[in-house]
Amino acid sequence: QLQASGGGLVQPGGSLRLSCEVSGFRFAHLAVGWFRQVPGDGREGVACIGEGGEDKYIGDSVKGRFTVSRDDAKNTVYLQMNDLKPEDTAVYYCATASGWGYGAICLTLEPDSGSWGQGTLVTVSS
């Protein structure tokens, strides 16, 4: 299971940190990704992190503003979001798929594959 949390309302230019707690997997060997979806659009791979935490993918739309990290002791992956913009407003999901690399997760994982958390809403508005 994946449990995402940390969403909320924030003003433009503000920051939020999302958390994704993972259970039921051998977390240390797992790549995990963050996605976002606006109603009517497909899910966008925002940031993904490989096992060990060194290998990361950051989407072009958030590069330089968002970072992804993991704490294997807590079975948790984080998405630090800085300099938030109104266009970052979306439901954010975390997801994984056993045996998949971080790049494959971010670029090819579909909603009907792998394991997904329930989503947390981020609203960027003044």
PDB file of C-alpha atoms in Angstrom:
ATOM      1  CA  GLN A   1       0.000   0.000   0.000  1.00  0.00           C
ATOM      2  CA  LEU A   2       1.012   3.612  -0.603  1.00  0.00           C
ATOM      3  CA  GLN A   3      -0.296   6.470   1.511  1.00  0.00           C
ATOM      4  CA  ALA A   4       0.242  10.004   0.217  1.00  0.00           C
ATOM      5  CA  SER A   5      -0.148  13.026   2.466  1.00  0.00           C
ATOM      6  CA  GLY A   6       0.858  16.656   2.833  1.00  0.00           C
ATOM      7  CA  GLY A   7      -1.316  18.388   0.269  1.00  0.00           C
ATOM      8  CA  GLY A   8      -3.170  21.610   0.947  1.00  0.00           C
ATOM      9  CA  LEU A   9      -3.720  25.214  -0.063  1.00  0.00           C
ATOM     10  CA  VAL A  10      -0.643  27.349  -0.597  1.00  0.00           C
ATOM     11  CA  GLN A  11      -0.034  30.765  -2.104  1.00  0.00           C
ATOM     12  CA  PRO A  12       2.026  31.185  -5.275  1.00  0.00           C
ATOM     13  CA  GLY A  13       5.701  31.127  -4.427  1.00  0.00           C
ATOM     14  CA  GLY A  14       5.107  28.975  -1.373  1.00  0.00           C
ATOM     15  CA  SER A  15       6.330  25.486  -0.525  1.00  0.00           C
ATOM     16  CA  LEU A  16       4.860  22.138   0.454  1.00  0.00           C
ATOM     17  CA  ARG A  17       6.347  18.747   1.219  1.00  0.00           C
ATOM     18  CA  LEU A  18       4.412  15.658   0.261  1.00  0.00           C
ATOM     19  CA  SER A  19       5.054  12.286   1.888  1.00  0.00           C
ATOM     20  CA  CYS A  20       4.400   8.813   0.549  1.00  0.00           C
ATOM     21  CA  GLU A  21       4.534   6.016   3.110  1.00  0.00           C
ATOM     22  CA  VAL A  22       4.931   2.576   1.577  1.00  0.00           C
ATOM     23  CA  SER A  23       4.018  -0.744   3.158  1.00  0.00           C
ATOM     24  CA  GLY A  24       3.875  -4.318   1.945  1.00  0.00           C
ATOM     25  CA  PHE A  25       6.976  -4.046  -0.230  1.00  0.00           C
ATOM     26  CA  ARG A  26      10.704  -4.491   0.258  1.00  0.00           C
ATOM     27  CA  PHE A  27      11.034  -0.728   0.278  1.00  0.00           C
ATOM     28  CA  ALA A  28      14.822  -0.500   0.059  1.00  0.00           C
ATOM     29  CA  HIS A  29      14.697  -2.257  -3.316  1.00  0.00           C
ATOM     30  CA  LEU A  30      11.848  -0.192  -4.680  1.00  0.00           C
ATOM     31  CA  ALA A  31      11.769   2.746  -7.082  1.00  0.00           C
ATOM     32  CA  VAL A  32       8.912   5.152  -6.326  1.00  0.00           C
ATOM     33  CA  GLY A  33       7.387   7.954  -8.325  1.00  0.00           C
ATOM     34  CA  TRP A  34       5.240  11.034  -7.892  1.00  0.00           C
ATOM     35  CA  PHE A  35       2.584  11.891 -10.464  1.00  0.00           C
ATOM     36  CA  ARG A  36      -0.007  14.595 -10.765  1.00  0.00           C
ATOM     37  CA  GLN A  37      -3.305  14.893 -12.538  1.00  0.00           C
ATOM     38  CA  VAL A  38      -5.608  17.751 -13.363  1.00  0.00           C
ATOM     39  CA  PRO A  39      -9.247  16.794 -14.119  1.00  0.00           C
ATOM     40  CA  GLY A  40      -9.582  16.075 -17.806  1.00  0.00           C
ATOM     41  CA  ASP A  41      -5.862  15.486 -18.331  1.00  0.00           C
ATOM     42  CA  GLY A  42      -3.681  12.417 -18.109  1.00  0.00           C
ATOM     43  CA  ARG A  43      -1.303  11.723 -15.245  1.00  0.00           C
ATOM     44  CA  GLU A  44       2.081  13.394 -15.517  1.00  0.00           C
ATOM     45  CA  GLY A  45       5.213  11.824 -14.067  1.00  0.00           C
ATOM     46  CA  VAL A  46       6.646  14.573 -11.859  1.00  0.00           C
ATOM     47  CA  ALA A  47       9.568  12.984 -10.052  1.00  0.00           C
ATOM     48  CA  CYS A  48      10.852   9.468  -9.471  1.00  0.00           C
ATOM     49  CA  ILE A  49      13.593   8.040  -7.320  1.00  0.00           C
ATOM     50  CA  GLY A  50      15.466   4.771  -7.581  1.00  0.00           C
ATOM     51  CA  GLU A  51      16.530   2.395  -4.852  1.00  0.00           C
ATOM     52  CA  GLY A  52      19.306   3.904  -2.806  1.00  0.00           C
ATOM     53  CA  GLY A  53      18.157   7.426  -3.613  1.00  0.00           C
ATOM     54  CA  GLU A  54      20.955   8.474  -5.965  1.00  0.00           C
ATOM     55  CA  ASP A  55      19.154   8.065  -9.274  1.00  0.00           C
ATOM     56  CA  LYS A  56      16.330  10.507  -9.863  1.00  0.00           C
ATOM     57  CA  TYR A  57      14.102  11.747 -12.638  1.00  0.00           C
ATOM     58  CA  ILE A  58      12.607  15.228 -12.420  1.00  0.00           C
ATOM     59  CA  GLY A  59      10.056  16.333 -14.998  1.00  0.00           C
ATOM     60  CA  ASP A  60      10.851  19.372 -17.116  1.00  0.00           C
ATOM     61  CA  SER A  61       7.833  21.297 -15.842  1.00  0.00           C
ATOM     62  CA  VAL A  62       9.106  21.197 -12.254  1.00  0.00           C
ATOM     63  CA  LYS A  63      12.859  21.022 -12.710  1.00  0.00           C
ATOM     64  CA  GLY A  64      14.670  23.437 -10.419  1.00  0.00           C
ATOM     65  CA  ARG A  65      11.654  23.745  -8.106  1.00  0.00           C
ATOM     66  CA  PHE A  66      10.797  20.205  -6.983  1.00  0.00           C
ATOM     67  CA  THR A  67      13.086  17.618  -5.427  1.00  0.00           C
ATOM     68  CA  VAL A  68      12.489  13.992  -4.503  1.00  0.00           C
ATOM     69  CA  SER A  69      14.102  12.091  -1.646  1.00  0.00           C
ATOM     70  CA  ARG A  70      13.601   8.943   0.398  1.00  0.00           C
ATOM     71  CA  ASP A  71      14.104   7.717   3.936  1.00  0.00           C
ATOM     72  CA  ASP A  72      14.455   3.951   3.890  1.00  0.00           C
ATOM     73  CA  ALA A  73      14.260   3.783   7.696  1.00  0.00           C
ATOM     74  CA  LYS A  74      10.747   5.212   7.466  1.00  0.00           C
ATOM     75  CA  ASN A  75       9.676   3.523   4.204  1.00  0.00           C
ATOM     76  CA  THR A  76       8.817   6.996   2.957  1.00  0.00           C
ATOM     77  CA  VAL A  77       9.438   9.037  -0.173  1.00  0.00           C
ATOM     78  CA  TYR A  78       9.152  12.813  -0.116  1.00  0.00           C
ATOM     79  CA  LEU A  79       8.378  15.431  -2.748  1.00  0.00           C
ATOM     80  CA  GLN A  80       9.619  18.868  -1.771  1.00  0.00           C
ATOM     81  CA  MET A  81       7.842  21.498  -3.836  1.00  0.00           C
ATOM     82  CA  ASN A  82       9.189  25.048  -3.833  1.00  0.00           C
ATOM     83  CA  ASP A  83       8.210  28.201  -5.716  1.00  0.00           C
ATOM     84  CA  LEU A  84       4.792  26.746  -6.376  1.00  0.00           C
ATOM     85  CA  LYS A  85       2.771  28.130  -9.268  1.00  0.00           C
ATOM     86  CA  PRO A  86      -0.979  28.025  -9.951  1.00  0.00           C
ATOM     87  CA  GLU A  87      -0.306  25.524 -12.745  1.00  0.00           C
ATOM     88  CA  ASP A  88       1.036  23.085 -10.136  1.00  0.00           C
ATOM     89  CA  THR A  89      -2.509  22.713  -8.824  1.00  0.00           C
ATOM     90  CA  ALA A  90      -3.426  19.049  -9.160  1.00  0.00           C
ATOM     91  CA  VAL A  91      -4.027  15.815  -7.306  1.00  0.00           C
ATOM     92  CA  TYR A  92      -0.636  14.305  -6.564  1.00  0.00           C
ATOM     93  CA  TYR A  93      -0.204  10.528  -6.440  1.00  0.00           C
ATOM     94  CA  CYS A  94       2.681   8.283  -5.511  1.00  0.00           C
ATOM     95  CA  ALA A  95       3.133   4.970  -7.236  1.00  0.00           C
ATOM     96  CA  THR A  96       5.464   2.042  -7.642  1.00  0.00           C
ATOM     97  CA  ALA A  97       5.813  -1.231  -9.497  1.00  0.00           C
ATOM     98  CA  SER A  98       7.969  -4.090  -8.280  1.00  0.00           C
ATOM     99  CA  GLY A  99      10.993  -4.630 -10.468  1.00  0.00           C
ATOM    100  CA  TRP A 100      10.576  -1.381 -12.398  1.00  0.00           C
ATOM    101  CA  GLY A 101      13.300   1.248 -12.590  1.00  0.00           C
ATOM    102  CA  TYR A 102      12.691   4.871 -11.696  1.00  0.00           C
ATOM    103  CA  GLY A 103      12.751   6.050 -15.294  1.00  0.00           C
ATOM    104  CA  ALA A 104      10.273   3.454 -16.452  1.00  0.00           C
ATOM    105  CA  ILE A 105       7.946   4.353 -13.604  1.00  0.00           C
ATOM    106  CA  CYS A 106       7.942   8.067 -14.381  1.00  0.00           C
ATOM    107  CA  LEU A 107       7.681   7.727 -18.135  1.00  0.00           C
ATOM    108  CA  THR A 108       5.542   4.637 -18.707  1.00  0.00           C
ATOM    109  CA  LEU A 109       3.601   3.543 -15.607  1.00  0.00           C
ATOM    110  CA  GLU A 110      -0.130   3.669 -16.317  1.00  0.00           C
ATOM    111  CA  PRO A 111      -2.916   4.059 -13.708  1.00  0.00           C
ATOM    112  CA  ASP A 112      -4.037   0.480 -14.304  1.00  0.00           C
ATOM    113  CA  SER A 113      -0.558  -0.903 -13.606  1.00  0.00           C
ATOM    114  CA  GLY A 114       1.584  -1.069 -10.489  1.00  0.00           C
ATOM    115  CA  SER A 115       0.415   0.190  -7.107  1.00  0.00           C
ATOM    116  CA  TRP A 116      -0.936   3.686  -6.496  1.00  0.00           C
ATOM    117  CA  GLY A 117      -1.719   5.755  -3.441  1.00  0.00           C
ATOM    118  CA  GLN A 118      -5.024   7.554  -3.037  1.00  0.00           C
ATOM    119  CA  GLY A 119      -3.798  11.020  -4.032  1.00  0.00           C
ATOM    120  CA  THR A 120      -3.454  14.289  -2.159  1.00  0.00           C
ATOM    121  CA  LEU A 121      -4.770  17.613  -3.473  1.00  0.00           C
ATOM    122  CA  VAL A 122      -2.418  20.544  -3.896  1.00  0.00           C
ATOM    123  CA  THR A 123      -4.023  23.908  -4.611  1.00  0.00           C
ATOM    124  CA  VAL A 124      -1.866  26.902  -5.434  1.00  0.00           C
ATOM    125  CA  SER A 125      -3.893  30.072  -5.260  1.00  0.00           C
ATOM    126  CA  SER A 126      -3.827  33.533  -3.765  1.00  0.00           C
TER     127      SER A 126
END
